[in-house]
CSV table of C-alpha atoms in Angstrom, one decimal:
chain,number,residue,atom,x,y,z
A,163,MET,CA,-25.6,-136.1,56.1
A,164,LYS,CA,-23.9,-139.2,57.3
A,165,GLN,CA,-24.0,-139.6,61.1
A,166,ASP,CA,-20.7,-141.0,62.1
A,167,PHE,CA,-20.1,-139.5,65.5
A,168,SER,CA,-17.8,-141.1,68.1
A,169,ASN,CA,-19.1,-141.3,71.6
A,170,GLU,CA,-15.6,-140.6,73.1
A,171,THR,CA,-15.4,-136.9,72.5
A,172,PRO,CA,-18.1,-134.2,72.8
A,173,ILE,CA,-20.4,-134.4,69.9
A,174,TYR,CA,-20.6,-130.6,69.5
A,175,LEU,CA,-16.9,-130.4,68.9
A,176,GLN,CA,-17.2,-133.1,66.2
A,177,ILE,CA,-19.9,-131.0,64.6
A,178,VAL,CA,-17.7,-127.9,64.7
A,179,GLU,CA,-15.0,-129.9,62.9
A,180,LYS,CA,-17.5,-131.1,60.3
A,181,ILE,CA,-18.8,-127.7,59.5
A,182,LYS,CA,-15.3,-126.2,59.6
A,183,ILE,CA,-14.3,-128.6,56.8
A,184,LEU,CA,-17.4,-127.8,54.8
A,185,ILE,CA,-16.5,-124.1,55.0
A,186,ILE,CA,-12.8,-124.4,54.2
A,187,SER,CA,-13.4,-126.9,51.4
A,188,GLY,CA,-15.9,-124.5,49.8
A,189,GLN,CA,-18.9,-126.9,50.1
A,190,ILE,CA,-20.4,-124.1,52.1
A,191,LEU,CA,-19.5,-120.8,50.4
A,192,PRO,CA,-18.6,-117.6,52.1
A,193,GLY,CA,-21.7,-115.7,53.0
A,194,ASP,CA,-24.0,-118.8,52.5
A,195,ARG,CA,-26.9,-118.8,54.9
A,196,LEU,CA,-27.0,-121.8,57.2
A,197,PRO,CA,-30.2,-123.8,57.7
A,198,SER,CA,-31.9,-123.3,61.1
A,199,VAL,CA,-30.6,-125.0,64.2
A,200,ARG,CA,-33.5,-127.4,64.1
A,201,ASP,CA,-33.0,-128.4,60.5
A,202,LEU,CA,-29.2,-128.8,61.0
A,203,ALA,CA,-29.9,-130.9,64.0
A,204,LEU,CA,-32.4,-133.1,62.1
A,205,ASP,CA,-30.0,-133.4,59.2
A,206,MET,CA,-27.1,-134.5,61.4
A,207,LYS,CA,-29.4,-136.5,63.6
A,208,VAL,CA,-28.3,-134.8,66.8
A,209,ASN,CA,-30.0,-133.1,69.7
A,210,PRO,CA,-30.9,-129.4,68.8
A,211,ASN,CA,-29.1,-128.3,72.1
A,212,THR,CA,-25.9,-130.0,70.9
A,213,MET,CA,-26.2,-128.2,67.5
A,214,GLN,CA,-26.8,-124.9,69.2
A,215,LYS,CA,-23.6,-125.4,71.3
A,216,ALA,CA,-21.7,-126.2,68.1
A,217,LEU,CA,-22.9,-123.0,66.4
A,218,VAL,CA,-21.9,-120.9,69.4
A,219,GLU,CA,-18.4,-122.4,69.2
A,220,LEU,CA,-18.3,-121.8,65.4
A,221,GLU,CA,-19.3,-118.2,66.1
A,222,ASN,CA,-16.5,-117.9,68.7
A,223,LEU,CA,-14.1,-119.1,66.0
A,224,ARG,CA,-15.6,-116.5,63.7
A,225,LEU,CA,-16.4,-119.1,61.1
A,226,ILE,CA,-20.0,-118.1,61.1
A,227,TYR,CA,-21.8,-114.9,62.1
A,228,THR,CA,-25.3,-114.1,63.1
A,229,GLU,CA,-27.2,-111.4,61.2
A,230,ARG,CA,-29.9,-110.1,63.5
A,231,THR,CA,-33.2,-111.9,63.0
A,232,ASN,CA,-32.0,-113.3,59.6
A,233,GLY,CA,-30.1,-116.3,60.8
A,234,LYS,CA,-26.6,-117.5,60.6
A,235,TYR,CA,-24.1,-117.1,57.7
A,236,ALA,CA,-20.7,-118.6,56.8
A,237,THR,CA,-17.9,-116.2,57.2
A,238,GLN,CA,-16.9,-113.9,54.3
A,239,ASN,CA,-13.4,-113.5,55.8
A,240,LYS,CA,-11.3,-115.2,53.0
A,241,LYS,CA,-8.1,-114.7,55.0
A,242,LEU,CA,-9.5,-116.7,57.9
A,243,ILE,CA,-10.7,-119.4,55.6
A,244,ASP,CA,-7.2,-119.6,53.9
A,245,LYS,CA,-5.5,-119.7,57.3
A,246,LEU,CA,-7.7,-122.5,58.6
A,247,LYS,CA,-7.3,-124.4,55.3
A,248,GLN,CA,-3.5,-124.2,55.6
A,249,GLU,CA,-3.7,-125.3,59.3
A,250,GLN,CA,-5.8,-128.2,58.3
A,251,SER,CA,-3.5,-129.2,55.5
A,252,ALA,CA,-0.4,-128.9,57.8
A,253,LYS,CA,-2.1,-131.1,60.4
A,254,LEU,CA,-2.9,-133.8,57.8
A,255,THR,CA,0.6,-133.7,56.3
A,256,THR,CA,2.2,-133.9,59.7
A,257,TYR,CA,0.0,-136.8,60.6
A,258,TYR,CA,0.9,-138.6,57.4
A,259,ILE,CA,4.6,-138.0,57.7
A,260,GLU,CA,4.7,-139.0,61.4
A,261,ASN,CA,3.0,-142.3,60.6
A,262,MET,CA,5.1,-143.0,57.6
A,263,SER,CA,8.3,-142.3,59.7
A,264,LYS,CA,7.0,-144.8,62.2
A,265,LEU,CA,7.0,-147.4,59.5
A,266,GLY,CA,10.6,-146.5,58.8
A,267,TYR,CA,10.3,-144.4,55.6
A,268,SER,CA,12.7,-141.5,55.1
A,269,LEU,CA,11.3,-138.2,53.9
A,270,LYS,CA,12.8,-138.8,50.4
A,271,GLU,CA,11.0,-142.2,50.2
A,272,ILE,CA,7.8,-140.6,51.4
A,273,ILE,CA,8.0,-138.0,48.6
A,274,GLU,CA,8.7,-140.8,46.1
A,275,GLN,CA,5.6,-142.7,47.3
A,276,ILE,CA,3.4,-139.6,46.9
A,277,LYS,CA,4.7,-139.0,43.4
A,278,LYS,CA,4.0,-142.6,42.4
A,279,LYS,CA,0.5,-142.4,43.8
A,280,GLY,CA,-0.1,-139.1,42.1
A,281,GLU,CA,1.0,-140.5,38.7
A,282,LYS,CA,-1.2,-143.5,39.0
A,283,LYS,CA,-4.2,-141.2,39.5
B,1470,MET,CA,-39.6,-123.2,88.6
B,1471,GLU,CA,-38.2,-126.6,87.6
B,1472,LEU,CA,-40.2,-128.7,85.3
B,1473,LEU,CA,-39.7,-131.7,87.6
B,1474,GLU,CA,-38.3,-131.9,91.1
B,1475,PHE,CA,-37.8,-134.7,93.6
B,1476,LYS,CA,-37.5,-133.7,97.2
B,1477,HIS,CA,-36.1,-136.3,99.6
B,1478,VAL,CA,-38.2,-139.0,98.0
B,1479,CYS,CA,-38.0,-142.5,99.4
B,1480,LYS,CA,-40.0,-145.6,98.3
B,1481,ASN,CA,-40.4,-148.8,100.2
B,1482,PHE,CA,-41.9,-152.0,99.2
B,1483,ASN,CA,-42.7,-154.5,102.0
B,1484,GLY,CA,-40.0,-152.9,104.2
B,1485,LYS,CA,-37.4,-152.9,101.4
B,1486,MET,CA,-36.1,-149.5,100.4
B,1487,ILE,CA,-36.2,-149.3,96.6
B,1488,LEU,CA,-35.4,-145.6,96.4
B,1489,LYS,CA,-33.4,-143.8,99.0
B,1490,ASP,CA,-33.6,-140.0,99.5
B,1491,ILE,CA,-33.8,-139.0,95.9
B,1492,ASN,CA,-33.2,-135.3,95.2
B,1493,LEU,CA,-33.4,-134.3,91.6
B,1494,LYS,CA,-34.2,-131.3,89.4
B,1495,ILE,CA,-35.1,-131.7,85.7
B,1496,PRO,CA,-35.0,-128.4,83.7
B,1497,ARG,CA,-37.0,-127.6,80.5
B,1498,GLY,CA,-35.7,-128.2,77.0
B,1499,LYS,CA,-33.3,-131.1,77.7
B,1500,ILE,CA,-33.0,-134.8,76.8
B,1501,ILE,CA,-31.9,-136.6,79.9
B,1502,GLY,CA,-30.7,-140.2,80.2
B,1503,LEU,CA,-31.7,-142.1,83.3
B,1504,LEU,CA,-29.0,-144.8,83.4
B,1505,GLY,CA,-28.7,-147.7,85.6
B,1506,LYS,CA,-28.4,-151.5,85.7
B,1507,ASN,CA,-31.5,-153.7,85.7
B,1508,GLY,CA,-33.4,-153.6,89.0
B,1509,THR,CA,-31.8,-150.4,90.4
B,1510,GLY,CA,-35.0,-148.3,90.7
B,1511,LYS,CA,-35.2,-146.6,87.3
B,1512,SER,CA,-38.8,-147.8,86.6
B,1513,THR,CA,-39.9,-147.1,90.2
B,1514,LEU,CA,-38.6,-143.5,89.9
B,1515,ILE,CA,-40.5,-143.1,86.6
B,1516,LYS,CA,-43.7,-144.5,88.0
B,1517,LEU,CA,-43.5,-142.0,90.8
B,1518,ILE,CA,-43.3,-139.2,88.3
B,1519,ASN,CA,-46.4,-140.6,86.6
B,1520,ASP,CA,-48.3,-141.0,89.8
B,1521,ALA,CA,-48.6,-144.7,89.2
B,1522,LEU,CA,-46.9,-145.1,92.6
B,1523,THR,CA,-46.9,-142.8,95.6
B,1524,PRO,CA,-43.7,-142.0,97.5
B,1525,SER,CA,-43.3,-143.5,101.0
B,1526,SER,CA,-41.9,-140.1,102.0
B,1527,GLY,CA,-40.9,-136.9,100.2
B,1528,GLU,CA,-42.5,-135.1,97.3
B,1529,VAL,CA,-42.5,-135.3,93.5
B,1530,LEU,CA,-43.3,-131.9,92.0
B,1531,ILE,CA,-44.2,-131.0,88.4
B,1532,ASN,CA,-44.1,-127.2,87.7
B,1533,GLY,CA,-44.0,-126.8,91.5
B,1534,LYS,CA,-47.2,-128.8,92.1
B,1535,LYS,CA,-47.6,-132.3,93.5
B,1536,VAL,CA,-48.1,-134.9,90.8
B,1537,GLY,CA,-51.7,-135.9,90.1
B,1538,ILE,CA,-54.4,-135.5,87.5
B,1539,GLU,CA,-53.1,-132.2,86.3
B,1540,SER,CA,-49.6,-133.4,85.8
B,1541,LYS,CA,-50.7,-136.4,83.8
B,1542,LYS,CA,-52.1,-134.1,81.2
B,1543,ILE,CA,-48.7,-132.7,80.4
B,1544,ILE,CA,-46.6,-135.9,80.8
B,1545,ALA,CA,-46.5,-138.4,77.9
B,1546,TYR,CA,-45.4,-141.7,79.3
B,1547,LEU,CA,-44.2,-144.7,77.4
B,1548,PRO,CA,-44.0,-147.6,79.9
B,1549,GLU,CA,-41.6,-150.4,79.6
B,1550,ARG,CA,-44.5,-152.8,78.9
B,1551,THR,CA,-47.2,-151.5,76.7
B,1552,TYR,CA,-50.6,-150.7,78.2
B,1553,LEU,CA,-52.2,-150.8,74.7
B,1554,ASP,CA,-54.9,-153.4,74.1
B,1555,LYS,CA,-53.3,-155.7,71.6
B,1556,SER,CA,-56.7,-156.8,70.2
B,1557,LEU,CA,-57.2,-153.2,68.9
B,1558,THR,CA,-56.0,-152.2,65.4
B,1559,VAL,CA,-53.7,-149.3,64.9
B,1560,LYS,CA,-56.6,-147.2,63.8
B,1561,GLU,CA,-58.5,-148.0,66.9
B,1562,SER,CA,-55.5,-147.3,69.1
B,1563,ILE,CA,-55.3,-143.9,67.5
B,1564,LYS,CA,-58.9,-143.3,68.3
B,1565,PHE,CA,-58.4,-144.4,71.9
B,1566,PHE,CA,-55.6,-141.9,72.3
B,1567,GLN,CA,-57.6,-139.2,70.7
B,1568,GLU,CA,-60.5,-139.8,73.2
B,1569,PHE,CA,-58.2,-140.1,76.1
B,1570,TYR,CA,-55.8,-137.2,75.6
B,1571,GLU,CA,-56.7,-133.6,74.7
B,1572,ASN,CA,-53.2,-132.9,73.5
B,1573,PHE,CA,-53.0,-135.8,71.1
B,1574,ASP,CA,-52.4,-135.0,67.5
B,1575,ALA,CA,-54.1,-137.8,65.5
B,1576,GLN,CA,-53.0,-136.4,62.2
B,1577,LYS,CA,-49.4,-136.4,63.3
B,1578,ALA,CA,-49.6,-140.0,64.5
B,1579,GLN,CA,-51.2,-141.0,61.3
B,1580,ASN,CA,-48.4,-139.4,59.2
B,1581,LEU,CA,-45.7,-140.9,61.3
B,1582,LEU,CA,-47.3,-144.3,61.2
B,1583,SER,CA,-47.8,-144.2,57.4
B,1584,ASP,CA,-44.1,-143.5,57.1
B,1585,LEU,CA,-43.6,-146.9,58.7
B,1586,GLY,CA,-45.6,-148.4,55.9
B,1587,LEU,CA,-47.9,-150.4,58.2
B,1588,ASP,CA,-51.5,-151.4,57.7
B,1589,ILE,CA,-53.5,-149.4,60.2
B,1590,ASN,CA,-56.3,-152.0,60.1
B,1591,GLN,CA,-54.0,-154.6,61.5
B,1592,THR,CA,-54.3,-155.6,65.2
B,1593,LEU,CA,-51.2,-155.0,67.4
B,1594,ALA,CA,-51.2,-158.7,68.4
B,1595,LYS,CA,-50.3,-159.6,64.8
B,1596,MET,CA,-47.3,-157.3,64.7
B,1597,SER,CA,-43.7,-158.0,65.5
B,1598,LYS,CA,-42.3,-156.7,68.9
B,1599,GLY,CA,-40.3,-154.0,67.1
B,1600,MET,CA,-43.4,-152.8,65.2
B,1601,GLN,CA,-45.5,-152.7,68.4
B,1602,GLU,CA,-42.8,-150.6,70.1
B,1603,LYS,CA,-42.7,-148.2,67.2
B,1604,VAL,CA,-46.5,-147.8,67.3
B,1605,GLY,CA,-46.3,-147.2,71.1
B,1606,LEU,CA,-43.6,-144.6,70.7
B,1607,VAL,CA,-45.4,-142.8,67.8
B,1608,LEU,CA,-48.6,-142.5,69.9
B,1609,VAL,CA,-46.7,-141.1,72.9
B,1610,MET,CA,-44.6,-138.7,70.8
B,1611,SER,CA,-47.7,-137.4,69.0
B,1612,ARG,CA,-48.9,-135.8,72.3
B,1613,ASP,CA,-48.1,-132.2,72.8
B,1614,ALA,CA,-46.6,-132.7,76.2
B,1615,ASP,CA,-44.1,-130.8,78.4
B,1616,LEU,CA,-42.4,-133.9,79.6
B,1617,TYR,CA,-41.9,-137.2,77.7
B,1618,ILE,CA,-40.9,-140.2,79.7
B,1619,LEU,CA,-39.7,-143.2,77.8
B,1620,ASP,CA,-39.0,-146.3,79.8
B,1621,GLU,CA,-36.5,-148.5,78.0
B,1622,PRO,CA,-37.7,-147.5,74.5
B,1623,LEU,CA,-34.9,-149.5,72.9
B,1624,GLY,CA,-35.4,-152.8,74.7
B,1625,GLY,CA,-35.3,-155.8,72.4
B,1626,VAL,CA,-35.4,-154.0,69.0
B,1627,ASP,CA,-33.0,-154.4,66.1
B,1628,PRO,CA,-30.5,-151.7,65.2
B,1629,ALA,CA,-32.5,-150.3,62.3
B,1630,THR,CA,-35.5,-149.9,64.6
B,1631,ARG,CA,-33.3,-148.2,67.1
B,1632,ASP,CA,-32.3,-145.7,64.5
B,1633,TYR,CA,-36.0,-145.1,63.7
B,1634,ILE,CA,-36.8,-144.7,67.4
B,1635,LEU,CA,-34.0,-142.2,68.0
B,1636,ASP,CA,-34.9,-140.2,64.9
B,1637,THR,CA,-38.5,-140.1,66.0
B,1638,ILE,CA,-37.6,-138.9,69.4
B,1639,LEU,CA,-35.3,-136.1,68.0
B,1640,SER,CA,-37.6,-134.9,65.3
B,1641,ASN,CA,-40.5,-134.6,67.7
B,1642,PHE,CA,-38.5,-133.0,70.5
B,1643,LYS,CA,-40.2,-129.6,70.6
B,1644,ASP,CA,-38.8,-126.4,72.1
B,1645,GLY,CA,-39.1,-126.2,75.9
B,1646,ALA,CA,-40.2,-129.8,76.4
B,1647,SER,CA,-37.9,-132.3,78.1
B,1648,ILE,CA,-37.5,-136.0,77.5
B,1649,ILE,CA,-36.4,-138.5,80.1
B,1650,ILE,CA,-35.1,-141.8,78.6
B,1651,SER,CA,-34.4,-144.6,80.9
B,1652,THR,CA,-32.1,-147.3,79.5
B,1653,HIS,CA,-29.2,-149.6,80.1
B,1654,LEU,CA,-28.3,-149.6,76.4
B,1655,ILE,CA,-26.2,-146.5,76.7
B,1656,SER,CA,-24.0,-146.6,73.7
B,1657,ASP,CA,-27.0,-146.5,71.3
B,1658,ILE,CA,-28.5,-143.5,72.9
B,1659,GLU,CA,-25.8,-141.3,74.4
B,1660,ARG,CA,-25.3,-139.1,71.4
B,1661,ILE,CA,-28.7,-137.5,71.8
B,1662,LEU,CA,-28.4,-136.9,75.6
B,1663,ASP,CA,-27.8,-133.5,77.1
B,1664,GLU,CA,-27.6,-134.8,80.7
B,1665,VAL,CA,-27.1,-138.1,82.4
B,1666,ILE,CA,-28.3,-139.4,85.7
B,1667,PHE,CA,-26.6,-142.5,87.1
B,1668,ILE,CA,-28.8,-144.5,89.5
B,1669,ASP,CA,-27.6,-147.5,91.5
B,1670,GLU,CA,-29.1,-149.4,94.3
B,1671,GLY,CA,-31.9,-146.9,94.7
B,1672,LYS,CA,-29.6,-143.9,94.9
B,1673,ILE,CA,-28.6,-141.2,92.5
B,1674,ILE,CA,-24.8,-141.5,92.3
B,1675,LEU,CA,-24.1,-139.0,89.6
B,1676,THR,CA,-25.7,-136.2,87.6
B,1677,SER,CA,-23.8,-134.4,84.9
B,1678,ASP,CA,-23.9,-132.6,81.6
B,1679,ALA,CA,-23.0,-135.4,79.1
B,1680,ASP,CA,-20.3,-133.6,77.2
B,1681,THR,CA,-18.7,-132.3,80.4
B,1682,LEU,CA,-18.5,-135.8,81.7
B,1683,ARG,CA,-16.9,-137.1,78.4
B,1684,VAL,CA,-14.2,-134.4,78.6
B,1685,LYS,CA,-13.5,-135.0,82.3
B,1686,GLU,CA,-13.2,-138.8,81.9
B,1687,ASN,CA,-11.9,-138.6,78.3
B,1688,CYS,CA,-14.2,-141.5,77.2
B,1689,SER,CA,-17.8,-142.3,76.3
B,1690,ILE,CA,-20.7,-142.3,78.8
B,1691,ASP,CA,-21.0,-146.0,78.1
B,1692,GLU,CA,-17.4,-146.6,79.2
B,1693,ILE,CA,-17.8,-144.5,82.3
B,1694,PHE,CA,-20.9,-146.5,83.2
B,1695,ARG,CA,-19.1,-149.8,82.7
B,1696,ARG,CA,-16.3,-148.7,85.0
B,1697,LYS,CA,-18.6,-147.4,87.7
B,1698,PHE,CA,-20.8,-150.5,87.7
B,1699,LYS,CA,-18.3,-153.2,87.1
B,1700,CYS,CA,-19.8,-156.4,88.3
């Protein structure tokens, strides 16, 4: 996995975001077993303690759960995944609209732009 | 019991106080950054842990006991300047470590070194500085120690070598062991640190969990360091 962490914010929170995106985008499927803390840490090139902290946070968010002695699994709660996906989508959309507004575009113009871009694809 | 503890440690050289009343506790299972400008006492502090210097007053304890022959067995130390004999080949250096340290895993060292693609029959003198530093690090990290002390492991190496060094540190960081890394190249290393210790003019001026500090100051450890030690 690419290691593109910023030094400005806690690294465990950046890992939480990365894994959250993997789960809501379906790259990690509901009920998938996660690799061990050590393997995840090596994969992301972070300190295992940092990875452990991230997993605790993900568990608090109910995005993963621990099955006794068997390891950690991605949540099977599809409602939660949908909810987070919508939240993420709303966040990105707001971000986009805000920045376009700053450039002076009206909502109508923004929609036009998206359509144009979509057609080109 | 703490893995490492400094109790009111002072160190003088020719009447000049290099370390002033150092009190410090290093727990198990952490990667700790010892951060300070050049010439602020980082290497002196490290040499005290390795019993290469003795304190003028106070005590340095490893697992509750004064440092000495016993503590050297469980500490793997990478000094700022190598103590390896540069006329030896890599193969001979491995043998030297094997004879010297009971807890040295020669097979592990060989595997790590073969990943580097270097000729083990070459003498250290004929290698680049970066390659010599990698060999030194691999030898030290191939010991099964409780405490690893790396003094400026990133000094004077290129960014690709830095990545290799950080990866080697992380992938050989075993459960329950701790690593102390002294450096002034903070931005390169801060992502792997659990805790930071700021040292200046022979005094510890700050110890903190790295993430807690980032949240509190809302910026990187490197930035905090620059602000605190503005010249």
